[in-house]
Coordinates of C-alpha atoms in Angstrom, one line a residue:
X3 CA -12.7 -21.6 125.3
X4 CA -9.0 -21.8 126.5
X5 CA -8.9 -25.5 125.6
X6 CA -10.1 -25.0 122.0
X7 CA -7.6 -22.1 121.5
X8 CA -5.1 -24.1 122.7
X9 CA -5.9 -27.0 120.6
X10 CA -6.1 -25.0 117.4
X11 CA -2.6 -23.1 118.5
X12 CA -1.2 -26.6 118.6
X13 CA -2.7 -27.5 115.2
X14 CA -1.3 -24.7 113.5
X15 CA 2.3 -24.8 114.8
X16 CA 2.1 -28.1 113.6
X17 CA 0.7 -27.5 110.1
X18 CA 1.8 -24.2 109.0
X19 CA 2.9 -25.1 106.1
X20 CA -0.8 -26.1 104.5
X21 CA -1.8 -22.7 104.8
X22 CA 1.1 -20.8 104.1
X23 CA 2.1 -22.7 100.9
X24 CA -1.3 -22.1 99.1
X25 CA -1.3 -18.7 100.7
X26 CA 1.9 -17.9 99.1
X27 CA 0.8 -18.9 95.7
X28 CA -2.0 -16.9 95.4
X29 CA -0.2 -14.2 96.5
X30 CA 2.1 -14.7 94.0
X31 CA 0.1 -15.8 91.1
X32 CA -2.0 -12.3 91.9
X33 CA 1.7 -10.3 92.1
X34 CA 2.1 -12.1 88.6
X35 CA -0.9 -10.9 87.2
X36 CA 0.1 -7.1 87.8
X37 CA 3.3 -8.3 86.3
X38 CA 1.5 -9.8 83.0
X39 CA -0.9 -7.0 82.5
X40 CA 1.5 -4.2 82.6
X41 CA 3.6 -6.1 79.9
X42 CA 0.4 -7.3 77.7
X43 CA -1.3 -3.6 78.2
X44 CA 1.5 -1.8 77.4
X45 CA 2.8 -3.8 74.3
X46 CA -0.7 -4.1 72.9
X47 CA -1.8 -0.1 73.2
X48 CA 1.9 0.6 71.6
X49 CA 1.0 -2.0 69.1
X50 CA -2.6 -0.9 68.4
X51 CA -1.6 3.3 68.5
X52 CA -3.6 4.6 65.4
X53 CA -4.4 1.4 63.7
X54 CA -7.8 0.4 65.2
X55 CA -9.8 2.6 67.0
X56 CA -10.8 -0.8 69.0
X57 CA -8.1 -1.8 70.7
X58 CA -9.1 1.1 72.7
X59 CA -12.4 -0.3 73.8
X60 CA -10.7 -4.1 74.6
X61 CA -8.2 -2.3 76.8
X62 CA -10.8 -0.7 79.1
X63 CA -13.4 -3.5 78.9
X64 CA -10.5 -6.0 80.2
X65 CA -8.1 -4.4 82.1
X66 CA -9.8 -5.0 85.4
X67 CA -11.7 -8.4 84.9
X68 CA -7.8 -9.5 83.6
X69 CA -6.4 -9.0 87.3
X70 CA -9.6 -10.8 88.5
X71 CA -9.1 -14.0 86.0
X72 CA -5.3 -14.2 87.9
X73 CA -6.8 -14.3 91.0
X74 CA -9.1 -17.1 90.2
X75 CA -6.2 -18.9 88.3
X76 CA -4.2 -18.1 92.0
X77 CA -7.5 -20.0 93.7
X78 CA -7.3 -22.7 91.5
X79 CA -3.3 -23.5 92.1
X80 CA -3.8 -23.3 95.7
X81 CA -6.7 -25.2 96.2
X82 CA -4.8 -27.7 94.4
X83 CA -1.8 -28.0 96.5
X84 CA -4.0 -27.6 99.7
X85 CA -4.9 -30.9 101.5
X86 CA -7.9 -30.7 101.1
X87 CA -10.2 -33.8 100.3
X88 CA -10.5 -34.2 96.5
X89 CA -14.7 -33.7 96.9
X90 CA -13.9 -30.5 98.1
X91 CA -11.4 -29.5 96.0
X92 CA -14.0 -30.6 92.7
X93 CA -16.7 -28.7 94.3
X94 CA -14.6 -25.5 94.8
X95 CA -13.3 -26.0 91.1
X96 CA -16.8 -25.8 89.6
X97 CA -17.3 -22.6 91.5
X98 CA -14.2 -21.2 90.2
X99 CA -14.9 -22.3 87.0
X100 CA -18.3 -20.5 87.3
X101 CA -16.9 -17.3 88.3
X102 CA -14.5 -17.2 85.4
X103 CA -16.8 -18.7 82.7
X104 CA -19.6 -15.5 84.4
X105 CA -17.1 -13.0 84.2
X106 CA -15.3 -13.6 80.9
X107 CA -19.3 -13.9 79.1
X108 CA -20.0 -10.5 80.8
X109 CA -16.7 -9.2 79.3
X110 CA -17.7 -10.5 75.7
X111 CA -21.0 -8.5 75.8
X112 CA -19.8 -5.8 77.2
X113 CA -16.8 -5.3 74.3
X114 CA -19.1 -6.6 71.4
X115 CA -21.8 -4.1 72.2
X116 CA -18.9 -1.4 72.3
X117 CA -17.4 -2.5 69.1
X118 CA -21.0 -3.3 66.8
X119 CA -22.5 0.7 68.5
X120 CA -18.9 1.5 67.1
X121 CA -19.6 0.5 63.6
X122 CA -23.1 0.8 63.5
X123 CA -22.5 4.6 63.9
X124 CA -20.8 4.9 61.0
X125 CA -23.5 3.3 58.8
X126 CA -26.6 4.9 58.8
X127 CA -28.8 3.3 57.0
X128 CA -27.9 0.5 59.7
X129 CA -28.5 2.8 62.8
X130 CA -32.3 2.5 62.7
X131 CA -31.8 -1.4 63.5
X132 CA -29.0 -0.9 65.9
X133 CA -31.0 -1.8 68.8
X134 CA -32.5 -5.0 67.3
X135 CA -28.7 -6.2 66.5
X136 CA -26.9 -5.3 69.1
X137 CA -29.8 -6.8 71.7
X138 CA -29.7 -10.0 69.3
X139 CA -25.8 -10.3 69.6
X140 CA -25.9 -10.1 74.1
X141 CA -28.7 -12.9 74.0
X142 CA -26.9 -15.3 71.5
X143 CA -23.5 -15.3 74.1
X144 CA -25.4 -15.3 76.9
X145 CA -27.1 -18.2 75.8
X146 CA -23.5 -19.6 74.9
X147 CA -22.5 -19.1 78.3
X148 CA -25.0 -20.5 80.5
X149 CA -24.7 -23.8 78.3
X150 CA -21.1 -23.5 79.1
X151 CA -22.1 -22.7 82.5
X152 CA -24.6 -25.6 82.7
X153 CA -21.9 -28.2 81.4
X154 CA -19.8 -27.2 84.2
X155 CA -22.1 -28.1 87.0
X156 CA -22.5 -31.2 84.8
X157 CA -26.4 -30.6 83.9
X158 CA -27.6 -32.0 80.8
X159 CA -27.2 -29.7 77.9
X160 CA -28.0 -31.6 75.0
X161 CA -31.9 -31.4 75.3
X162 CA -31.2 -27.6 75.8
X163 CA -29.2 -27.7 72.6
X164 CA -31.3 -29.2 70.7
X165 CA -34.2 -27.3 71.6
X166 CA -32.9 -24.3 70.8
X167 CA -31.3 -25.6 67.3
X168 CA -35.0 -26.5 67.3
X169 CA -36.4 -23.0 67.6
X170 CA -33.9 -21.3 65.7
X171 CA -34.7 -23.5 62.7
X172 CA -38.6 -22.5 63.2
X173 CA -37.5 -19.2 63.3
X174 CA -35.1 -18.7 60.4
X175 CA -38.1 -20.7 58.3
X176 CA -40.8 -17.9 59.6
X177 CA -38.8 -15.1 59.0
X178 CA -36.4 -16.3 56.2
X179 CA -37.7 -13.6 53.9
X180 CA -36.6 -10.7 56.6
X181 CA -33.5 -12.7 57.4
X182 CA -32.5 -12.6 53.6
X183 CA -33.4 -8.7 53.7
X184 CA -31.7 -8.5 56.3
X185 CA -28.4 -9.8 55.2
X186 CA -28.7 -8.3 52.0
X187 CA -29.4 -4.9 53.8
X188 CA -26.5 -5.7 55.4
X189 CA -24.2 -6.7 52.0
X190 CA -25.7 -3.1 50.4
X191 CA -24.3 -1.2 53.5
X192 CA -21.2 -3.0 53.6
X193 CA -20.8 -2.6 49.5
X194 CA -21.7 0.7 49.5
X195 CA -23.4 -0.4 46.0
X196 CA -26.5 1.9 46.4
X197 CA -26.6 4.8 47.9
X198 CA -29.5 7.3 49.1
X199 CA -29.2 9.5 45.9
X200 CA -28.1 7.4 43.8
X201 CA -30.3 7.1 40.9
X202 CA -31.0 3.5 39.9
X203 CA -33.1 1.3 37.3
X204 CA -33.9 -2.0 38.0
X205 CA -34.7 -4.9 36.2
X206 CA -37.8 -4.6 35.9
X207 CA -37.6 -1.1 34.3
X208 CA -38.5 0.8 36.9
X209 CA -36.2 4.3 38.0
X210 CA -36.1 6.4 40.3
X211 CA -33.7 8.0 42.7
X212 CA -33.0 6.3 45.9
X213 CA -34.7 8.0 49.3
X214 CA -33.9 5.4 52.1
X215 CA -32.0 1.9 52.6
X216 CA -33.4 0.1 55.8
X217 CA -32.4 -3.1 56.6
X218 CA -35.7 -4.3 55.0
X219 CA -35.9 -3.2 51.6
X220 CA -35.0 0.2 49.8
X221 CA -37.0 2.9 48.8
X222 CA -37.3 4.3 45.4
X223 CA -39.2 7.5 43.9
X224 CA -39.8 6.8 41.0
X225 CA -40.5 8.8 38.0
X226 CA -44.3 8.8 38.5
X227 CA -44.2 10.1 42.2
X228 CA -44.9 7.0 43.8
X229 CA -42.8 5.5 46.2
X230 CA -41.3 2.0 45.3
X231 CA -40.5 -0.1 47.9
X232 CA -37.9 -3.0 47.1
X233 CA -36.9 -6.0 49.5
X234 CA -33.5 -5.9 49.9
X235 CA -32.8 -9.4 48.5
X236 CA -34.6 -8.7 45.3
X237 CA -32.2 -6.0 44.8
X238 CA -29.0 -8.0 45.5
X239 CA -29.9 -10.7 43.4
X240 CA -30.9 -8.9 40.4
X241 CA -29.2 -6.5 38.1
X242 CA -29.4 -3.0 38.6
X243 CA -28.2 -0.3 36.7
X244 CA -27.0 2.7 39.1
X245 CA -26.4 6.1 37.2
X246 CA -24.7 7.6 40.5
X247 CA -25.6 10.8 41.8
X248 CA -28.6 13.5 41.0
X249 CA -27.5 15.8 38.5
X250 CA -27.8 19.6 38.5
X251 CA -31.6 20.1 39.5
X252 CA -34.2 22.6 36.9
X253 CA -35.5 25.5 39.1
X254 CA -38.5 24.2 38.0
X255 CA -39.8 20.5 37.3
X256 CA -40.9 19.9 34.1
X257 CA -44.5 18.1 33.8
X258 CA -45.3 16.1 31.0
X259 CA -48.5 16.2 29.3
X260 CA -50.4 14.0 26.5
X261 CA -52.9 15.7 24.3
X262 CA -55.9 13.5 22.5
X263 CA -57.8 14.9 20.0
X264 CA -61.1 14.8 18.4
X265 CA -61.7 15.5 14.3
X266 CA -65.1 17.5 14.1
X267 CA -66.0 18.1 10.6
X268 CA -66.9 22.1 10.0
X269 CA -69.6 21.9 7.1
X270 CA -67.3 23.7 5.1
X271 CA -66.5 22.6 1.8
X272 CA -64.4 23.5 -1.3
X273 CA -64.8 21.8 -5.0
X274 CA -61.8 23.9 -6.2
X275 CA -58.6 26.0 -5.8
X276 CA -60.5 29.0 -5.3
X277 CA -63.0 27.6 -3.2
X278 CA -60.1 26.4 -1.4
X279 CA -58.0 29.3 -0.6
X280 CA -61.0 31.4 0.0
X281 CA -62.0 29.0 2.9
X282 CA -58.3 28.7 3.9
X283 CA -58.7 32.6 4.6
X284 CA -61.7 31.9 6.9
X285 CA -61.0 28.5 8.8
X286 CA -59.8 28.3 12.4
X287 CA -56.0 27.8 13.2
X288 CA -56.7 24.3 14.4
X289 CA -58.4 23.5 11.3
X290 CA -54.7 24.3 9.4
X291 CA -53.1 22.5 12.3
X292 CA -55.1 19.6 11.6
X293 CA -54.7 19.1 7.8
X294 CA -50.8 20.0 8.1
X295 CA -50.4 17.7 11.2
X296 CA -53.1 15.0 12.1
X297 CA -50.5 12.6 9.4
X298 CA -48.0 13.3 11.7
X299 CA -49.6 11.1 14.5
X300 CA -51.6 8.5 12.1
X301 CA -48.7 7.5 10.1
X302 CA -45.6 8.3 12.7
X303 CA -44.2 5.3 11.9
X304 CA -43.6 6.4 7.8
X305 CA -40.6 8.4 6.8
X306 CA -40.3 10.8 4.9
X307 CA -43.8 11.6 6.3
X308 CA -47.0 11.9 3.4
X309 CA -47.2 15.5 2.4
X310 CA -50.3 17.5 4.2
X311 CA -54.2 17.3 3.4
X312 CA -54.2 20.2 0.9
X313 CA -51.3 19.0 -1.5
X314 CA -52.6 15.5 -1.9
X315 CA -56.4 16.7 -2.6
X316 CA -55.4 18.5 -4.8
X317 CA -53.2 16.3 -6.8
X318 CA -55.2 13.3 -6.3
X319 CA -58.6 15.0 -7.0
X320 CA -57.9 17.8 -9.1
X321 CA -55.3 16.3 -10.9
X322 CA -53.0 19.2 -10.5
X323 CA -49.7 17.7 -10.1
X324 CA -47.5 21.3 -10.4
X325 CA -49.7 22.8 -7.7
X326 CA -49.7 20.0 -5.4
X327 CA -46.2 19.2 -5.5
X328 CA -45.7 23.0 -4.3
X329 CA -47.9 22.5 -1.7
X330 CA -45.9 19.4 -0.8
X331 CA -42.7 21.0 -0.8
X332 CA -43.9 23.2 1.8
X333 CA -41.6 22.9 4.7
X334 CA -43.8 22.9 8.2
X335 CA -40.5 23.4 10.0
X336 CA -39.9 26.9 8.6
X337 CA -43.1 28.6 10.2
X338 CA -43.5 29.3 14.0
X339 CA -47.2 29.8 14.1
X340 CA -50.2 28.4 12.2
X341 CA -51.0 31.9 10.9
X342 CA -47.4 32.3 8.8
X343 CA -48.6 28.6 7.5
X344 CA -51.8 29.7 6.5
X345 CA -50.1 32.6 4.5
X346 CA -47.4 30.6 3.3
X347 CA -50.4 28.2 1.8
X348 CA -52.6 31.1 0.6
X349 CA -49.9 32.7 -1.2
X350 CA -48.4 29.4 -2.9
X351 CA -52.0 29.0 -4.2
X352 CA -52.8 32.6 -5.4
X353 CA -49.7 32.8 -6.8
X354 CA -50.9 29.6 -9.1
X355 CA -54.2 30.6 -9.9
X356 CA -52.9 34.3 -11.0
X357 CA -51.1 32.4 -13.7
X358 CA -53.7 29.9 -14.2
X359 CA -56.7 31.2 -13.7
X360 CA -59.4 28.2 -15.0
X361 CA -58.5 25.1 -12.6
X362 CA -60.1 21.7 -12.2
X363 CA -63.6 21.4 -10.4
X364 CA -63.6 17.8 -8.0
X365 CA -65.7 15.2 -8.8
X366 CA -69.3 15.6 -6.5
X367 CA -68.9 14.0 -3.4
X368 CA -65.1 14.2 -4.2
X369 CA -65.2 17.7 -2.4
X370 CA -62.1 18.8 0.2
X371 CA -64.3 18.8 3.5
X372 CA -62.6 21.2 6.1
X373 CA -61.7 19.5 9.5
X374 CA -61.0 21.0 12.9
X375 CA -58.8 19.1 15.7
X376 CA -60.6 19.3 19.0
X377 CA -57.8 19.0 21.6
X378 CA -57.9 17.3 25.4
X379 CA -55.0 17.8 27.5
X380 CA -54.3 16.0 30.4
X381 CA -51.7 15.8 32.8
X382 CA -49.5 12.7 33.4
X383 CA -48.1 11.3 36.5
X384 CA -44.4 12.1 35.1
X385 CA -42.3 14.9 36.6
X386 CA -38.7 15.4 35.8
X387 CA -36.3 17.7 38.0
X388 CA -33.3 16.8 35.8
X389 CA -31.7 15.3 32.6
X390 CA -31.4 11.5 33.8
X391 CA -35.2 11.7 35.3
X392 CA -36.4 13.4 32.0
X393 CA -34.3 10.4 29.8
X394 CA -36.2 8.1 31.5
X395 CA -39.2 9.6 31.6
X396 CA -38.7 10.2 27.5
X397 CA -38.3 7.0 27.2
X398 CA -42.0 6.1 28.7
X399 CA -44.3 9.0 28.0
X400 CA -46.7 7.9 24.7
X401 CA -46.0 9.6 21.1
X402 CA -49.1 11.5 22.1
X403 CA -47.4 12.9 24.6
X404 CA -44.0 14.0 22.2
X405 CA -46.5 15.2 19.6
X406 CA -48.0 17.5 22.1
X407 CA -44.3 19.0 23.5
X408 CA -43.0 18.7 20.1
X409 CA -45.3 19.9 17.3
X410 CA -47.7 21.7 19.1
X411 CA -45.5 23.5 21.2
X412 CA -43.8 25.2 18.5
X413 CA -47.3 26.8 17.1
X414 CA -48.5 26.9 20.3
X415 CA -46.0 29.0 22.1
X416 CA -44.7 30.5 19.0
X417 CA -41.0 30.3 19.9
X418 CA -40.3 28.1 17.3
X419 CA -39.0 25.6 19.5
X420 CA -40.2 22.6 21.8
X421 CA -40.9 22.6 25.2
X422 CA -38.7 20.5 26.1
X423 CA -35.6 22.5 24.2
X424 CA -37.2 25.7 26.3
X425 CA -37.2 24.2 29.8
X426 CA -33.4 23.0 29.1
X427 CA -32.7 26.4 28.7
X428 CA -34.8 28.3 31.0
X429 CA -34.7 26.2 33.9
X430 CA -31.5 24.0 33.6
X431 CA -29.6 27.0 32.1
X432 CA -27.9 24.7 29.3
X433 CA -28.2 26.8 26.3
X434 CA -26.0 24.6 24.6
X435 CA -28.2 21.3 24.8
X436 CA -31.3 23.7 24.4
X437 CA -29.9 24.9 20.8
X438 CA -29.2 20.9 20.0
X439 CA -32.7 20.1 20.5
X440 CA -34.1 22.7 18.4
X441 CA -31.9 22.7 15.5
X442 CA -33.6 18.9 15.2
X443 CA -36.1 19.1 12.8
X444 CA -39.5 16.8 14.2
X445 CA -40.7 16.6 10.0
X446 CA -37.7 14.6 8.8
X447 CA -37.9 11.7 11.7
X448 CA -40.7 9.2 12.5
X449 CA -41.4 10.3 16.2
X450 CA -40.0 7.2 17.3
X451 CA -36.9 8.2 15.7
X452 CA -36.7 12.0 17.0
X453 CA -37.7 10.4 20.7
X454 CA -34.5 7.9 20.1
X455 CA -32.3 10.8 18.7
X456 CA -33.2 13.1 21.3
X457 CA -32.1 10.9 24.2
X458 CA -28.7 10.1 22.3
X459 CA -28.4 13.7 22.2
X460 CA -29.0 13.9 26.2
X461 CA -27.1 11.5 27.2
X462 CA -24.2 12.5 25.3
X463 CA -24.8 15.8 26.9
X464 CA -24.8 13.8 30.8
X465 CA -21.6 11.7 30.6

């Protein structure tokens, strides 16, 4: 024991030097370090002060692995100037360059985890996926740096490459359809194109207002109630019409309705004017409904529209022209319910036959033949809770439908208006657009034409 101590005694009196020299430089590389980082710290946070909230985040994620990378550079110097053999001094090298290569990979995930939880807060149609992402982001560099770390110890890598260049090709191929959804999920958020709210129309012609954006597709209501659901990439790549945000919701929706109706012949029967306005005295309203209005639907596509049943029998049959061209003349418009029609054709006839007693008889077979209209309402899957959802809908619904709000609506509720002019009112409050509507008069325009004029009329109201 005594020798060995003195041997090693003697061995370092006489080579000192080899230890105190590297000894010295990593203690002075690591003195340099605290140096370095108090500079580099303090210049970057006075640097970064209220322009990216950030540099925050990279100044505690590196501050202590930066003191940690000197003292590794400190290892490195010294080994090099040490005598040692140059098989050592490789080996210890590699391990070095392991330890840095392991810590500076464990800084990277670390600070891009903090910085994409950062962002993905502030995005919420992204924060469902923020798991998936940030998960995806840690494997992809830690798959960078064990091939870095592999390279160092001098194992092959290029199999290992080119097998995973291998799988991610398989994989982009197998889920290319939720990769593109994915980036154009991604494009939407970062665009801030479409928004949940935002009421939209697509290419296609479908509407709705937007309900969700995932980073799959986006999710539409449309005007029917159902729920459209449309892949991301469909929507970046084709054009869209956004109308922005809902406007002022009705305090109650308005549901459209279509009427069809049935023509049931009554037996009743009239060869003359008197005949005539003594059955017009007896008939049911939708008997007068139906031969002042069934044209109305037949021949909507005809303006000025033909005059009713009553005035063409009896100027075509009777030959009367006087009396049927006041029965013409007879403006539909003018009367709120069937029974102020009825009178207003009773007393247009009376009044004829008091000066003009001895009329025409029709031909047999030739006879007017009274007509009832049976009606069948139904509902239809269209609900609108304000103007741009009841444009849109407008612009669907069937001229059944319009006839239904529109013509009998005005007998029916015996306002005098539509329904459509009375929900504006009631339940949107706009008096203004409501008065519009009904000062538009459904006997001078093909219904075609009053659907297109009423929309104008809307959406002059809504920009």
């Amino acid at each position: 024991m005594v020798d060995w101590l003195t041997t090693s005694w003697l061995w370092l009196t006489r080579n000192w030097l080899y230890i105190a020299v590297p000894l010295v430089i990593f203690l002075a590389t690591y003195v340099v370090g605290l140096w370095v980082r108090r500079i580099v710290y303090r210049a970057f946070n006075r640097w970064m002060v209220g322009k990216w909230e950030g540099g925050q985040l990279i100044i505690h994620t590196t501050r202590t692995p930066f003191i940690y990378w000197f003292l590794i550079l400190g290892a490195f110097i010294a080994i090099q100037v040490s005598k040692l053999n140059s098989s050592a001094k490789i080996f210890a090298d590699k391990i070095l360059a392991s330890l840095f290569v392991f810590s500076l990979t464990w800084v990277v995930v670390s600070l891009s985890t903090q910085i994409l939880k950062l962002y993905i807060g502030k995005v919420p149609r992204l924060q469902p996926s923020e798991t998936l992402i940030v998960n995806a982001v840690r494997i992809a560099i830690a798959v960078v740096g064990a091939l870095i770390l592999l390279d160092v110890w001098g194992a092959p890598t290029t199999p290992i490459i080119l097998l995973l260049a291998a799988a991610i090709l398989i994989a982009a191929l197998a889920f290319r359809d939720v990769l593109a959804n994915f980036f154009s999920g991604f494009q939407l958020a970062q665009g801030e194109q479409i928004k949940v709210g935002d009421f939209i129309k697509l290419e296609s012609g479908e509407s709705g207002y937007v309900t969700d954006v995932t980073w799959r597709n986006t999710q539409v209501r449309a005007l029917d109630g159902n729920l459209i659901l449309v892949p991301n990439s469909r929507l970046v790549q084709s054009t869209v019409i956004n109308y922005g945000r809902p406007l002022k919701k009705a305090t109650r929706p308005f549901r459209f309705y279509t009427r069809l109706y049935l023509k049931e012949l009554t037996g009743l029967k009239a060869s003359n004017l008197v005949e005539l306005v003594n059955m017009l005295k007896e008939v049911p309203d939708s008997v007068i409904y139906y031969h002042t209005h069934h044209f109305l639907e037949e021949y909507h596509y005809l303006t000025p529209e033909p005059a009713n049943d009553f005035a063409l029998w009896v100027s075509d049959e009777l030959g009367d022209e006087v009396i049927g061209e006041k029965l013409a003349s007879i403006d539909t418009f003018d009367f709120p319910t069937i029974s102020a029609l009825r009178a207003r054709i009773e007393g247009v006839i009376r009044d004829y036959l008091s000066k003009k007693p001895d009329g025409r008889t029709a031909r047999e077979g030739r006879e007017f033949h009274f007509i009832k209209s049976v009606s069948f309402i139904m509902p239809t899957p269209y609900v609108a809770h304000d103007l741009r959802e009841f444009i849109e809908v407008l612009r669907q619904v069937s001229i059944n439908s319009l006839a239904y709000h529109i013509f009998e609506a005005r007998l029916r509720l015996k306002k005098g208006v539509s329904d459509f002019a009375i929900w504006i009112e009631e339940c949107l409050d706009d008096k203004d657009l409501a008065e519009k509507l009904a000062y538009l008069d459904p006997y001078n325009y093909t219904l075609e034409g009053l659907r297109s004029t009423m929309i104008q009329v809307i959406e002059k109201r809504i920009k």
